[in-house]
PDB file of C-alpha atoms and ligand atoms in Angstrom:
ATOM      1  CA  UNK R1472      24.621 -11.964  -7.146  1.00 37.00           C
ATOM      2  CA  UNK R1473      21.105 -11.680  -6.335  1.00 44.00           C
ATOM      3  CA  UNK R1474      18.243 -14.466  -7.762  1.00 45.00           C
ATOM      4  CA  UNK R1475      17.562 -11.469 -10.501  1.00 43.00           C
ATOM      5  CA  UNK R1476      20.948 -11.882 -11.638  1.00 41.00           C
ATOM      6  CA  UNK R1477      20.864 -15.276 -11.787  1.00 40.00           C
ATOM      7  CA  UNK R1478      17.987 -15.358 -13.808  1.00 44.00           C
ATOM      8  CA  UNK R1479      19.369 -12.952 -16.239  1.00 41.00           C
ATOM      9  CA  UNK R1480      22.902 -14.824 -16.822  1.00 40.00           C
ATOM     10  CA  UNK R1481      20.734 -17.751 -17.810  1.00 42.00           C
ATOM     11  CA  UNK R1482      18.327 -16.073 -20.636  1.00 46.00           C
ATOM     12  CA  UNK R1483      21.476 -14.450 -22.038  1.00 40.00           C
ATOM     13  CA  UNK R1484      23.379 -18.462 -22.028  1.00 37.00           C
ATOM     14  CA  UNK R1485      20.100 -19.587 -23.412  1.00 40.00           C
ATOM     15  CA  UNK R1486      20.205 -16.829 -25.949  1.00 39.00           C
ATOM     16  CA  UNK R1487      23.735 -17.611 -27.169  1.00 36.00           C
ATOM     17  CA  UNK R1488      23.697 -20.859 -27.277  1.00 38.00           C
ATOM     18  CA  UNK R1489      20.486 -21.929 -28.714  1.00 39.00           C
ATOM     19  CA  UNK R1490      19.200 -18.899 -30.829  1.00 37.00           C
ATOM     20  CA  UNK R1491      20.607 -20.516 -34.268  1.00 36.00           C
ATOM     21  CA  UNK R1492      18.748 -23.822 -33.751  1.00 37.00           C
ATOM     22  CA  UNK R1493      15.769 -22.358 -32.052  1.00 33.00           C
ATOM     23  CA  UNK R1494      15.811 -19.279 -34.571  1.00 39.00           C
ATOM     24  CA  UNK R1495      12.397 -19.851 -35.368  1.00 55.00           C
ATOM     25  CA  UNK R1496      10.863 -20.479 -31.490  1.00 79.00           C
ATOM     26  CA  UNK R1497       8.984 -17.341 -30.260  1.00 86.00           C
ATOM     27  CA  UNK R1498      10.699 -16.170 -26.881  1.00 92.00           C
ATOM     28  CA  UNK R1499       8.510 -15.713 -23.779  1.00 95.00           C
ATOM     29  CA  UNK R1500       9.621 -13.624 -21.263  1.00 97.00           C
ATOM     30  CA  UNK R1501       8.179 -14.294 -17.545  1.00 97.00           C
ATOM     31  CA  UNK R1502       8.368 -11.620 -14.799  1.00 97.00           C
ATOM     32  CA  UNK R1503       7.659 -13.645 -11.906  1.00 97.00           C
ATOM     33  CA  UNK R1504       9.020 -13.133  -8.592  1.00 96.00           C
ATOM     34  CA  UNK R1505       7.966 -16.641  -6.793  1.00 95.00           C
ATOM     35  CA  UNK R1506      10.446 -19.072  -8.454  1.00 96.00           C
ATOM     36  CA  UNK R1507       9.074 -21.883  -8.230  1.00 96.00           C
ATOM     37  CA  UNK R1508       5.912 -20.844 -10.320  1.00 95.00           C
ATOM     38  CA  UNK R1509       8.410 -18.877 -12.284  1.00 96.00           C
ATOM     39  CA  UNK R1510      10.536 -21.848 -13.154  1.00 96.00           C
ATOM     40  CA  UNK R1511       7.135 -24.529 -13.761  1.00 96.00           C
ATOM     41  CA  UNK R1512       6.145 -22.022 -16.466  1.00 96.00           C
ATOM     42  CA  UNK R1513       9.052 -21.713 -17.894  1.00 96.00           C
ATOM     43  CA  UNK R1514       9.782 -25.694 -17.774  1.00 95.00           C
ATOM     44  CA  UNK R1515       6.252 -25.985 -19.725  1.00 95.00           C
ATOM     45  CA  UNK R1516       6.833 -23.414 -22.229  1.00 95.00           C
ATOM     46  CA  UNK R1517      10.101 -25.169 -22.970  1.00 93.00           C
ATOM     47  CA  UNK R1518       8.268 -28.203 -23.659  1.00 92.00           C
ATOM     48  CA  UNK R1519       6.217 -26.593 -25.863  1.00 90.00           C
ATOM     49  CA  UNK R1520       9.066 -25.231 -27.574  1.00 89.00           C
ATOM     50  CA  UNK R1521       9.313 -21.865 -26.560  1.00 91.00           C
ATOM     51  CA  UNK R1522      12.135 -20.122 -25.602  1.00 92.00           C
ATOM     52  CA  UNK R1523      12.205 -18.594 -21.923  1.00 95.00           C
ATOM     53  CA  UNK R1524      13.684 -16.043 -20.019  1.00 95.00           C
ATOM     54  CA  UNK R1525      13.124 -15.547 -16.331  1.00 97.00           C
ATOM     55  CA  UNK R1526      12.843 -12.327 -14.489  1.00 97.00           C
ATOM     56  CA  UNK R1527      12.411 -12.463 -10.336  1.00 96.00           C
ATOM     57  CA  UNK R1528      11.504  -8.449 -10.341  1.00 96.00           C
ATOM     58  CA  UNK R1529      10.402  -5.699 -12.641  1.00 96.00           C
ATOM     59  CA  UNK R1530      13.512  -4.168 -13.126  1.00 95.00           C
ATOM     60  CA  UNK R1531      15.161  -7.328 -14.710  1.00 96.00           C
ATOM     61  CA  UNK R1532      12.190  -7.525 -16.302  1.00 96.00           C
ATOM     62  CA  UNK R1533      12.553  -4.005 -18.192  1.00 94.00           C
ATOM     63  CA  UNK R1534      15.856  -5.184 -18.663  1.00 94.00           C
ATOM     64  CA  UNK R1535      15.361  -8.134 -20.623  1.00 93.00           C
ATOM     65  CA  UNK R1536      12.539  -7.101 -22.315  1.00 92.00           C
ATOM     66  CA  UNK R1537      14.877  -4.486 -23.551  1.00 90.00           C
ATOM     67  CA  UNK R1538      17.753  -6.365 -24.745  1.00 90.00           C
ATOM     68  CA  UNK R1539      15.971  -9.673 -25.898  1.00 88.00           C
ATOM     69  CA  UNK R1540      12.881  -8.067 -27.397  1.00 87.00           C
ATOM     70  CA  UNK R1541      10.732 -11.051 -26.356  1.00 91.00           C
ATOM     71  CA  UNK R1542       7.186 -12.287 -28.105  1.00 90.00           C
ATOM     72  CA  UNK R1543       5.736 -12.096 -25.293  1.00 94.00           C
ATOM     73  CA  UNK R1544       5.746 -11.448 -21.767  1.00 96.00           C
ATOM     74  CA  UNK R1545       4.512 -12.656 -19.002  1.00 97.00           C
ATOM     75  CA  UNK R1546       3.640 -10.542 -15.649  1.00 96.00           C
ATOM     76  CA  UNK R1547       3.048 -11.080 -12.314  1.00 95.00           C
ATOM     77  CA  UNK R1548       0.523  -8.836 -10.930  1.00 93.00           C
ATOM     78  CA  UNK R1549       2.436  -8.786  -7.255  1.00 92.00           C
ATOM     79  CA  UNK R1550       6.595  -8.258  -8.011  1.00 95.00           C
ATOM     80  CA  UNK R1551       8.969  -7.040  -4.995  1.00 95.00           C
ATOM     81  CA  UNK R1552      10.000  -3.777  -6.634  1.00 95.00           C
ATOM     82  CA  UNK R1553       7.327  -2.646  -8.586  1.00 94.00           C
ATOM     83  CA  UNK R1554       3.749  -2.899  -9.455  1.00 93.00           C
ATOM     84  CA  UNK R1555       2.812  -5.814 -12.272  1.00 93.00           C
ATOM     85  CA  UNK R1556       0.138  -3.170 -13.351  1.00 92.00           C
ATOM     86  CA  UNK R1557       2.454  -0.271 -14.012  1.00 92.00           C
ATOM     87  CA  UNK R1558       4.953  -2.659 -15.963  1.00 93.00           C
ATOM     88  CA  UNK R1559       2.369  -3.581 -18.322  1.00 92.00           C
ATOM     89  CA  UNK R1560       1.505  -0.248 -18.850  1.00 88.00           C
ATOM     90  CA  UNK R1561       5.023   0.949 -19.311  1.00 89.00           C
ATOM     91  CA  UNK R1562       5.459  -2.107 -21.956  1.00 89.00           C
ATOM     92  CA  UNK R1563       2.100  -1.714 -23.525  1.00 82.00           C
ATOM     93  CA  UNK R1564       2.948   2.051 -24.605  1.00 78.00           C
ATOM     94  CA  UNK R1565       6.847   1.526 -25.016  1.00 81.00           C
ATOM     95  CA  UNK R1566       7.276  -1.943 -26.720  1.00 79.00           C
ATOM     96  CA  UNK R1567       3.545  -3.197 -28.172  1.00 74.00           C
ATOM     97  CA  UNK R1568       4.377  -6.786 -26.804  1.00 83.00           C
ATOM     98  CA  UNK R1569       1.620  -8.798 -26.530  1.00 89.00           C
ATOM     99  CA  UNK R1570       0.820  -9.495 -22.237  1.00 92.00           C
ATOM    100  CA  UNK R1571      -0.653 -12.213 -19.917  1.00 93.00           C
ATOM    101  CA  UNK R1572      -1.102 -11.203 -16.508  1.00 92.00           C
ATOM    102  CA  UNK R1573      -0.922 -13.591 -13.611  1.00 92.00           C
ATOM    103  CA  UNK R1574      -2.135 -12.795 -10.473  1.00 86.00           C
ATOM    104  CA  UNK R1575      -4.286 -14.274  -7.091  1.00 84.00           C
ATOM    105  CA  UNK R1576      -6.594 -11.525  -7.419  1.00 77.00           C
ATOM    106  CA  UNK R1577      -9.402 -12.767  -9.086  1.00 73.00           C
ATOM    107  CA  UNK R1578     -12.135 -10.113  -8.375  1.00 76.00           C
ATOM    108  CA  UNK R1579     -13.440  -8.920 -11.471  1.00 74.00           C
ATOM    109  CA  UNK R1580     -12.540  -5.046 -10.789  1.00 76.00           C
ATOM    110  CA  UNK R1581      -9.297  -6.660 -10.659  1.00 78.00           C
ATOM    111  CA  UNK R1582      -9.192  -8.144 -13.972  1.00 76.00           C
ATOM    112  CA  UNK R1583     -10.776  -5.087 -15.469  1.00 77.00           C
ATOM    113  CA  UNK R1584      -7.794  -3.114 -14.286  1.00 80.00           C
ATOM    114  CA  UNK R1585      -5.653  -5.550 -15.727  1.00 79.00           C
ATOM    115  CA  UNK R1586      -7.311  -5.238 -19.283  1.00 78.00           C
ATOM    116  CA  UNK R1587      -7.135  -1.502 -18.639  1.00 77.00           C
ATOM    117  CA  UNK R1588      -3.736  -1.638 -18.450  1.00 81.00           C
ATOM    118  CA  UNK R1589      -3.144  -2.703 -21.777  1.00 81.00           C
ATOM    119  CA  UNK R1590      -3.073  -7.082 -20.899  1.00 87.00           C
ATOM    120  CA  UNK R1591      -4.378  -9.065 -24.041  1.00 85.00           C
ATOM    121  CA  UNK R1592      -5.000 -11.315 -21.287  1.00 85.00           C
ATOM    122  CA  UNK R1593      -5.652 -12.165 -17.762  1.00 86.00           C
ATOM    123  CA  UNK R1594      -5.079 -15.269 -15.388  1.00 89.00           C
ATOM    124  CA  UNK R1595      -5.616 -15.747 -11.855  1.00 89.00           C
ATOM    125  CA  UNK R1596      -3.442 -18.273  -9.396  1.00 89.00           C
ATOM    126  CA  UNK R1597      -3.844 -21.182  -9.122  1.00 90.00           C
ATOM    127  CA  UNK R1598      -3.667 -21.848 -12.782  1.00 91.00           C
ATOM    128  CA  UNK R1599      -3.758 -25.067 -14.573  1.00 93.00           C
ATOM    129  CA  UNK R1600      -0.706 -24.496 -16.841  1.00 94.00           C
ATOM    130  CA  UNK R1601      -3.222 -26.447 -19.439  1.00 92.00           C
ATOM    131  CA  UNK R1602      -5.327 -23.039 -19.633  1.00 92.00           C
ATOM    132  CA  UNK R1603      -2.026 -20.696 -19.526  1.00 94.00           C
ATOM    133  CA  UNK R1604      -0.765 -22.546 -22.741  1.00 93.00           C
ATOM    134  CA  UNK R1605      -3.932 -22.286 -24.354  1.00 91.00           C
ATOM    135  CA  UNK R1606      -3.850 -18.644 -23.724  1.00 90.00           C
ATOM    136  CA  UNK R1607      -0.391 -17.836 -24.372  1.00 92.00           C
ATOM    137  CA  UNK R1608      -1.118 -19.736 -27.566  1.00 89.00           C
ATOM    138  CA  UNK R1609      -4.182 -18.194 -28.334  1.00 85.00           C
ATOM    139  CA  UNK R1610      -2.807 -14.861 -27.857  1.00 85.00           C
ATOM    140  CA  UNK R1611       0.424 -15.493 -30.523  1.00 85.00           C
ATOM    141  CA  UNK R1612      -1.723 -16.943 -32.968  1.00 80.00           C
ATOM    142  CA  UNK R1613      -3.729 -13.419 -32.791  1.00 76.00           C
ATOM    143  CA  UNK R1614      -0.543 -11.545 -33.338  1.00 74.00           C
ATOM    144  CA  UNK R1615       0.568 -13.945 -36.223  1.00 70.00           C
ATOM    145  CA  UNK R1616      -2.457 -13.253 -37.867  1.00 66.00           C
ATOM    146  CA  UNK R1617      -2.822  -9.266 -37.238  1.00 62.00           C
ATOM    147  CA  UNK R1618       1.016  -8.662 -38.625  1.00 60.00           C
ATOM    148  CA  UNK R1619       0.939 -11.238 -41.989  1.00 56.00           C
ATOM    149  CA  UNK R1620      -1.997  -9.692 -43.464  1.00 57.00           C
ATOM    150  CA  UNK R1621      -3.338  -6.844 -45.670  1.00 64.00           C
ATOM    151  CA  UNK R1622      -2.242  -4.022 -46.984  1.00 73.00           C
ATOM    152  CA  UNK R1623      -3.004  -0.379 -45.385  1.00 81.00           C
ATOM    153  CA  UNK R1624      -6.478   0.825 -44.986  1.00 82.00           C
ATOM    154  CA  UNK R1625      -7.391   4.326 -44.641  1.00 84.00           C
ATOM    155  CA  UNK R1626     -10.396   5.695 -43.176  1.00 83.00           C
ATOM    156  CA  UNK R1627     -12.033   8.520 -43.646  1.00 83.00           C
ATOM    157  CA  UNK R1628     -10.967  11.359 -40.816  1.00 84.00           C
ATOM    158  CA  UNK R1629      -7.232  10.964 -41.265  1.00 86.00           C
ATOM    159  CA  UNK R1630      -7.124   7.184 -40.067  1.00 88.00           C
ATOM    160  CA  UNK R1631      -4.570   4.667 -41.606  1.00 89.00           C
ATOM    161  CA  UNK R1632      -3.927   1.277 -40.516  1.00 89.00           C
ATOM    162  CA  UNK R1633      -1.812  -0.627 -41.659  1.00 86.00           C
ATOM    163  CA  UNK R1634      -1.451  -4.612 -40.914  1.00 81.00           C
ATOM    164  CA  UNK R1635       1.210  -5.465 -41.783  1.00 74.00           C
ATOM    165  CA  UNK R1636       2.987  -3.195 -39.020  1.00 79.00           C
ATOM    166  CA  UNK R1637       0.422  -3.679 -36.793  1.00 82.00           C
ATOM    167  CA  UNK R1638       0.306   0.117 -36.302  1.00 88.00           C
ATOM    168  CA  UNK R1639      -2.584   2.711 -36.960  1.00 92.00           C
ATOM    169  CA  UNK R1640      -2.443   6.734 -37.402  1.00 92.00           C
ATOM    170  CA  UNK R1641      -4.261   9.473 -36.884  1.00 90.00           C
ATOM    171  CA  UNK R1642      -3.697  12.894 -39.516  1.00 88.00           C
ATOM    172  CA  UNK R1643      -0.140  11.446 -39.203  1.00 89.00           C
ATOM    173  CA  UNK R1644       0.436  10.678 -35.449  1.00 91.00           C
ATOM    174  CA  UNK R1645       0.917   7.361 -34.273  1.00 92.00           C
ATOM    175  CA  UNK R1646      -2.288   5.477 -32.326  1.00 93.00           C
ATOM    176  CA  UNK R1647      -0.351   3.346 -29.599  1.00 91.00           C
ATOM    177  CA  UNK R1648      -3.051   0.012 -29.631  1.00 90.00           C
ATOM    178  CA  UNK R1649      -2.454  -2.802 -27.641  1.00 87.00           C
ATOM    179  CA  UNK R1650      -2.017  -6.085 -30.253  1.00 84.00           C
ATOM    180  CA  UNK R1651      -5.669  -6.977 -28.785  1.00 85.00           C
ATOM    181  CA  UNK R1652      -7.232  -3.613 -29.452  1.00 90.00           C
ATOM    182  CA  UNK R1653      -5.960  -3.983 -32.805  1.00 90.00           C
ATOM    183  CA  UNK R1654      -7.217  -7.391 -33.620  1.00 87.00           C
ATOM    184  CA  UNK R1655     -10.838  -6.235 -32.452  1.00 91.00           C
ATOM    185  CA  UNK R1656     -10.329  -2.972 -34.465  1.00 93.00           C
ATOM    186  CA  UNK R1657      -9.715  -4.754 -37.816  1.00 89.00           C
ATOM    187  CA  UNK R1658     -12.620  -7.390 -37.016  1.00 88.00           C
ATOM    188  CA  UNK R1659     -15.026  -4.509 -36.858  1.00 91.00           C
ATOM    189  CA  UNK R1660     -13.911  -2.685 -39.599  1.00 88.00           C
ATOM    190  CA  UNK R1661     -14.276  -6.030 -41.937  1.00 83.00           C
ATOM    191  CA  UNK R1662     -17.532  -6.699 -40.864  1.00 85.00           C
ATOM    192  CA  UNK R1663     -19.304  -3.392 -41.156  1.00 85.00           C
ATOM    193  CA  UNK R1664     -22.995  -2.947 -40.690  1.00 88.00           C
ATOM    194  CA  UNK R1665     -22.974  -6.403 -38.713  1.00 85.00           C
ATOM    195  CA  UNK R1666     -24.220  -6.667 -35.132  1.00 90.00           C
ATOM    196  CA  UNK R1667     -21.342  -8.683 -33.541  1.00 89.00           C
ATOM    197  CA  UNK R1668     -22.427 -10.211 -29.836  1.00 88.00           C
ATOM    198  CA  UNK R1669     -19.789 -10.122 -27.090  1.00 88.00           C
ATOM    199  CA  UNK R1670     -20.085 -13.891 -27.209  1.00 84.00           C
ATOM    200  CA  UNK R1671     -19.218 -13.671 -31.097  1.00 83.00           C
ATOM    201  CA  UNK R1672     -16.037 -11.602 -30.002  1.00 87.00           C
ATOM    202  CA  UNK R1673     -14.932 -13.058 -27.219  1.00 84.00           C
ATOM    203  CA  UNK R1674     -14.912 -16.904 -29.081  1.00 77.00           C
ATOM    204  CA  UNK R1675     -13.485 -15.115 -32.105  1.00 77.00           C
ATOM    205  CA  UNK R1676     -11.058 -12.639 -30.298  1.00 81.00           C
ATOM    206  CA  UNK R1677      -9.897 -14.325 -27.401  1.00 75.00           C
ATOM    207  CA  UNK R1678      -9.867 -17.780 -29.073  1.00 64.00           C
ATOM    208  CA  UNK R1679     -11.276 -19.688 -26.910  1.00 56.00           C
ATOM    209  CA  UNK R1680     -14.896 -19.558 -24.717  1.00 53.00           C
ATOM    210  CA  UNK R1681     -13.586 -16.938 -22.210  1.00 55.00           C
ATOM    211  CA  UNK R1682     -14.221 -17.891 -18.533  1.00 57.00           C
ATOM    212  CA  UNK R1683     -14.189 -13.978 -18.130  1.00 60.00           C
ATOM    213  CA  UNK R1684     -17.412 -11.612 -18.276  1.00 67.00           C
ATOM    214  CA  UNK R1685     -18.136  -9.795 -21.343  1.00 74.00           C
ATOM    215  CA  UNK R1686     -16.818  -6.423 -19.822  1.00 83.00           C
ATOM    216  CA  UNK R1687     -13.706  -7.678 -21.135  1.00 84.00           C
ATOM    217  CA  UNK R1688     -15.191  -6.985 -24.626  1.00 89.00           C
ATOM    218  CA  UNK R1689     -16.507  -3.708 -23.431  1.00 92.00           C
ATOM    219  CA  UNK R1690     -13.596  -2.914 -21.782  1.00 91.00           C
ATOM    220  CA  UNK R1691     -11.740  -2.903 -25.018  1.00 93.00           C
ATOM    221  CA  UNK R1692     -14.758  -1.363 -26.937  1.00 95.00           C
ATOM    222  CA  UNK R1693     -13.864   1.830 -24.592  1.00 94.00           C
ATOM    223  CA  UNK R1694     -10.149   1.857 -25.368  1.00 93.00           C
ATOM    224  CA  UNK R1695     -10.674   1.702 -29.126  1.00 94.00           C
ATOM    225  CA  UNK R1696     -12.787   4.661 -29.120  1.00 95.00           C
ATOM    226  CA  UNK R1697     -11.523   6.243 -26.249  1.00 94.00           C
ATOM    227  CA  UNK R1698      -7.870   6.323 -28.954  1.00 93.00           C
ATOM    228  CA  UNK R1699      -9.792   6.970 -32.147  1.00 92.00           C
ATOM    229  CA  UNK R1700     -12.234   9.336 -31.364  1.00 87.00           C
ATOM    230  CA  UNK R1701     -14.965   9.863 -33.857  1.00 85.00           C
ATOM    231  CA  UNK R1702     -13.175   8.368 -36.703  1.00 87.00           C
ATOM    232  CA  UNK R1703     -14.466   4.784 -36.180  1.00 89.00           C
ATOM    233  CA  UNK R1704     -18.105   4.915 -35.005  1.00 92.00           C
ATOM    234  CA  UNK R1705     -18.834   1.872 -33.117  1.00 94.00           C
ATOM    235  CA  UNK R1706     -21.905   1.895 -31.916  1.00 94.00           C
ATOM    236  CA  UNK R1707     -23.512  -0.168 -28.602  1.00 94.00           C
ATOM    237  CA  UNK R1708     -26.052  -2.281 -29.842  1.00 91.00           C
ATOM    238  CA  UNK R1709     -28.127  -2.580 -26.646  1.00 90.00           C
ATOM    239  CA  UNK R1710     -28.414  -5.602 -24.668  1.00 86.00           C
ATOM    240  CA  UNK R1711     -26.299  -7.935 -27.286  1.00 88.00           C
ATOM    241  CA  UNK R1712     -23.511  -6.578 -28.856  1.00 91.00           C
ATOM    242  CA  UNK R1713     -21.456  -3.610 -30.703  1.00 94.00           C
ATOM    243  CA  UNK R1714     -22.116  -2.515 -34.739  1.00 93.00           C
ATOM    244  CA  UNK R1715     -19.215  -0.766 -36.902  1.00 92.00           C
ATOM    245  CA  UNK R1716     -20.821   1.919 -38.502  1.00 91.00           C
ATOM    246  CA  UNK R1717     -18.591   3.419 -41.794  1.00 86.00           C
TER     247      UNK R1717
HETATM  248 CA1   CA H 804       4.268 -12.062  -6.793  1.00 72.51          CA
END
């Protein structure tokens, strides 16, 4: 049995033997193929209260992720078997989990690619596992509060979104958004009319003041109309910030 394996065998004990007391602790999934880091994160989540599941390579990871349906996931940039980058795309489109990428690249090209990919968020090695908590719980938090609220908005131009799903259409056919692109999408479509700075939506976004550049914001600005097309008109407020225009 190979350190994969082993790793599976012990989300699945975890699984069946603590699910009915824990039933209410959100599940974090790590895909992390230097155990030692792997097994510090998942000894803080657990601390936290989280529940954990460990995977040493991407295919366990696409494994797990499949049969435990994790919160959220956690991804190593680097893995032995496949690319960090193409799992979070594959689990961005397939399974709308919310992502934090790990990695000890920390050029910003880097990170951008990571956002790209569909990441809600982005940390580099070494980490202070202070600043991955706050993240991970940052991120949840954002999730919690996208799928509790509202009912369904439509928008002129065949657009309906509805909250409570956390999904969007378009004339009928499914919008795949990344939990983050949806957050910022139904911040800007609250405040219409208002110039919001890339300060203002990275504090109220990303919860916290973002060590990051503010391409992250623009990064995301891109996807959402790169996916909706002319149906939300954001416009680039020069030099500060972006406006949603109804
Ligand atoms: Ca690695």
């Amino acid at each position: 049995m190979n350190d994969g394996q082993v790793a599976f065998e012990r989300f699945i004990h975890l699984d069946s033997t603590k699910r009915g007391e824990l039933c209410m602790a959100q599940r974090i999934l790590i895909i992390e193929d230097e155990q030692p880091i792997a097994e510090l994160l998942e000894y803080a989540l657990k601390q936290e209260g989280y529940e954990t599941g460990i995977a040493l390579t991407g295919g366990d990871g696409i494994r797990l992720a499949e049969t435990e349906r994790p919160d959220m996931v956690l991804i190593d940039w680097m893995l032995p078997d496949c690319s960090g980058i193409d799992l979070c795309r594959m689990f961005t489109r397939k399974y709308r989990m919310p992502i934090l990428m790990l990695t000890a690249r920390s050029r910003t090209d880097d990170k951008v690619q990571g956002l790209e990919a569909g990441a809600d968020d982005y940390i580099t090695k070494p980490f202070e596992m202070r600043e991955v908590l706050m993240r991970i719980k940052a991120v949840l938090r954002r999730v919690e509060r996208c799928s509790g609220q509202e009912k369904p908005l439509s928008l002129p131009g065949g657009l309906c979104i509805r909250p409570q799903e956390m999904s969007v259409t378009l004339n009928g056919r499914p919008v795949e958004l990344t939990p983050r692109e949806f957050e910022l999408l139904l911040y800007l479509l609250h405040r219409p009319g208002r110039v919001l700075t890339r300060a203002m939506l990275l504090e109220e976004l990303w919860g916290y003041e973002y060590a990051g550049d503010s391409r992250t914001v623009d990064t995301h600005i891109q996807r959402l109309r790169k996916k909706l097309g002319s149906t939300v008109n954001i416009e680039t407020v020069f030099g500060v910030g972006y406006k949603y225009v109804p």
